[in-house]
């Protein structure tokens, strides 16, 4: 069986998670690699969640929230954006390629878009091969 | 730690899930996880027999946690929480794994789909292990209400709310009720008598035994939260306790002096729409020289739709200008009446028809580009008329000058100069133009992000009388609902601070969009006003010490979920 | 240079029979439906706006009102029922009056009394001119029929009639051309650039063809029939004009038919048919153009019809009944209709449109070409009116 | 004795004294009806929400984004729809219509005709097997005809109730007694093709009319060629075409003809390169509707933005008479669109003609006094709003008034927009005249407030209109307010 990457997706409850549900109700097919974690707001996503995901063996992490201006809590998604920019260089230092983490806006009506993003990212991860970081991080611990 | 007793229930959803996911296998794998007491699959978990099954297990096997692997929690979480509740379990001891929308409906490879379903369900099991029972608090609601602003909007809101046991304090800064509507004779395409409406409202407000009219009064300070606000009036010591506050402070007219080109303040025969209303009320239309005007030019968008003053449209001026034309035509059958406009915004019911009928009364319309508004200047000596309005008439492409002996400026309506102070007072926010920001521009135009504080009328953005009254009524609906319920529910999934660990850095306070976190100087720690918190968890993500976290979405719960999600394949 | 608005203009046009000028809210629908609107000549929307605003002065610089042939498409589909076509008709009346230095056109359009009065006055003079000399010098009239004819010249000497024709021709030409000159001055003046003399000549040919054929007419929707009749009318005029002015001696012989008879018949038929056609149209209000008819709209075809009719009767009396008395009387009546008609209609009223239209096109094209030339030499130097990008398609 | 306002005397003491039932009927399940129902239900009072079609959501559910904030309509509407479905105080009657109303304010007895869904709501699990098997496909109302649906269908994925239904007009079994494929396919066997329509009668104290609007039939304005040219589309069709859940998954592409010569929109079809948006189609036009439809200018600007967003190289034209951007943030939105390179042209389009594969329209650009003959491959007609077809009949049934255009009219023009001449009947939303979403929502909540008051006081609130003098007398020719009721 070919290598199947593990992609963890943190989705906000109001837009992206609903969008993923819509992909389901409209039977849009996408890669099995993605495993979804629901949070109330993308602003809730703590850097440690991302690190934990990599440490537990995720090959990639997708963070997704409402489009700018649509945030159910006004500006949580902007906070997520800021943290994303702070986090990525740090991850790179730890030997995690920037392609392994991605921030995307997916609205509740963009089921297709969600599926498309997942497939794109899976393809990238497949070409990159498994993340070595699990081992590295183990040393840190 | 006490051994947990978890029940796992995997749903077939007919063939919707079972067709792709090997539900038996999922159930089998879950059964092996320590702490899982029972793991079953069933055709329709959401159906009554399905729910019966869960309740039976809870009672007979003494389950303390439940995982349902079926459809999206957005569909059936309320259903199964109810199930737990009925079985005497705290509803928050439930976790759902979404193996329909996120697995069977989007994947085709049965093997991979099953593996994923197992991961998701295991994640749910791991998560539910660290779930804690939550209780939904309720706070009592004070039945009194304060309405800020005694214009048509404020009075309407007061009248809609006030009644037996529902006191309303109507606070008006000036000494009389009526606000901007005072002196306005008629309004709208049907020339309704505003005076009559005002008189009707004022009488009813003054007569009402349930409305306490406080004119000449300013609010000094507001503290508290939804259902229980404490209002200190600036004048003297009086304090009001209210459950809700309706802000209806309206607008103020734009000062045309700020626009040199308008000629206002420089030429006596240039008047604002406000002054024209007074003329109309007096019924005497005269120029400075005391004669009746023979050529009147009405200029639209003075201070509106203009980058150097206000970029927004004041919404009501176009209809006012048309109304003015009719008033003038009634009074001065032979006068030439010009309207310099940029877009004729006659959008209300019967407004377009009113525009057409006005045109038929020999009113001449002149079109200008909003970037090149008309200029009012003094006519050269010897001209029969004292003023000249010059503009590029873009419908003819001709630069024209309009001799006039009376110029009426349709001045913008702008947020009151002290709008920001009012906003701070009740902790709501203002937009770039100083208008109060509603909770949601589409679906919640009368509420604000601060529970218990409502906005109505033009203080939220310029409006005509019917729209103001609608919004006033909208605020009343919320207030009445809260009062009849007697209490407001506080969501259980709010954030809490572990005050022992809090270092008092106040990062949480800076990131909270609702100002729900307060700082206790005495203890040097933050504390969450649960009544205000919406449980978004932004604070938790920001807290450097990891001491603040939203219930039901704690770091631990998410981390546990991740471990389950990514645990190595088995069986 | 900016223009002043004149609030009295709409009222003045209403005096000239315009129903209502207030309904238009200036959406441009009319211009876009018009089949004749073309690059550089967009109408009627802008002209109506200028009318509403009271830019009469600027209007006299516009040729567009003359480019409209009243097919009525704009009026049929106007979203405000503002009747743009009628506004353009009113503007043509206004311009006719504006270009007329005598002020008579204005009088005729605004007062029936004036128009009828002048017609009757002229008629009396004509009658007088025929009757008075014979009262002073009786016995010259020959009451006996000749063989196959009537001695018309004994009643009205060809030389005298010819002289009268010449005088009238001169007078009419002077009035019409002086007004058209004023029109040209306004239109070409608006270009505010020097007009090369050569243009006047190079464009002259179009003037002739347009005058003869009014061919832009044909571009209107379903107006072909209308246009053919107009063409008929024009040919009728032309032939009669030649016969009366150049070949009067052959036309007015005392005995027998001659070569002038056939063209004469055709011309007469053409005029009779055309005038009848227009009268019928106005009566039935069939086409848009006929929905509103002012007095002057009626008068012209009516007089034309009467002219042809009396001409025919005289002809019958003269050659087929050889009845001198009848012939002479009918001759006078005929003249008493045709002379006033021409005097009033040609320079001041309906008929002048036939001259104004081709001249408007002529001037417009000269102006366009002049502006184009100027643009080449100093680009972007042009103010009002907006630069016309190309000449009217012909 | 005090009256409902607690004033010792005054006009309002004329208030009707009949006791008021606590239940409320809301007619119409669009955003107005939803808002009103929730406001009342959240105050703990019982609401019957009657909706003609198979789902609530109304027109708003069809929209892609909403102006001027451009937040997606579904994201903000569907949570409210779900709230309706799960609300303990709300009885939702879909496929239902009010057929008779008797009684007085405070105590109406209402008869409702409930068309058979032929799918047992309680048992349907929304799996869609029935639709998969159903052999009959027809144009989807929800997709404004741009896509197809089966005779067994669910209007759209987030429909509420989230249950399938069988449309008897097109069901083969209903036609010729054969087929029944859906019955076999249903895993929950909840399909009953012989289910009969039912008549429900309910007793309520107040009625809120929120039946909304219908759009102008673009085919009536022949000069724009709707129906003659495939790529002349209406605003509703466009909303579906750019919607991620629409027939093309949000890909804006040109219409093509399929094997069966039907007009279809496919994501892979060629994309438009020039698009024109024509304002005031059927509005501000004495040949059709004289009134201004209030929302078209803004949604047209929104369209321009959406086209640019999807196809940045596409040339977009807006043809308008007056740009009516009057609401909060609207003018700024207008400025923004003009900054996005959209050709915003002042001038009413006269005709749209076909020229080969392209379309060609004629408009005067009045600011430059030039005739534009623009080549295009897609024309969007911003059709106006019209009163709901049933408005007149409903008004007669309820004994309230509509104006000469068939819009419901309030008892006091320009004062209290929710009040009718009948103290127990209230207006909400676009059925009282075109409105955008915020204005609709505000009015719906206002209506709810009046209902709550009347319940609280056990008495119907006297219409403000009855306390005001007639509309002012002035030399301006009074608008025709002949009410037909």
Short mmCIF file of C-alpha atoms in Angstrom, two decimals, chain B residues 107 200 222 343 395 446 463 512 528:
data_model
loop_
_atom_site.label_atom_id
_atom_site.label_comp_id
_atom_site.label_asym_id
_atom_site.label_seq_id
_atom_site.Cartn_x
_atom_site.Cartn_y
_atom_site.Cartn_z
CA UNK B 107 -14.49 8.76 0.76
CA UNK B 200 -48.92 61.51 19.78
CA UNK B 222 -22.66 52.52 33.56
CA UNK B 343 -27.98 60.24 -7.67
CA UNK B 395 -26.11 65.04 -18.23
CA UNK B 446 -30.47 46.29 16.78
CA UNK B 463 -32.52 56.44 8.72
CA UNK B 512 -10.91 39.33 24.30
CA UNK B 528 -13.77 35.95 33.40
#
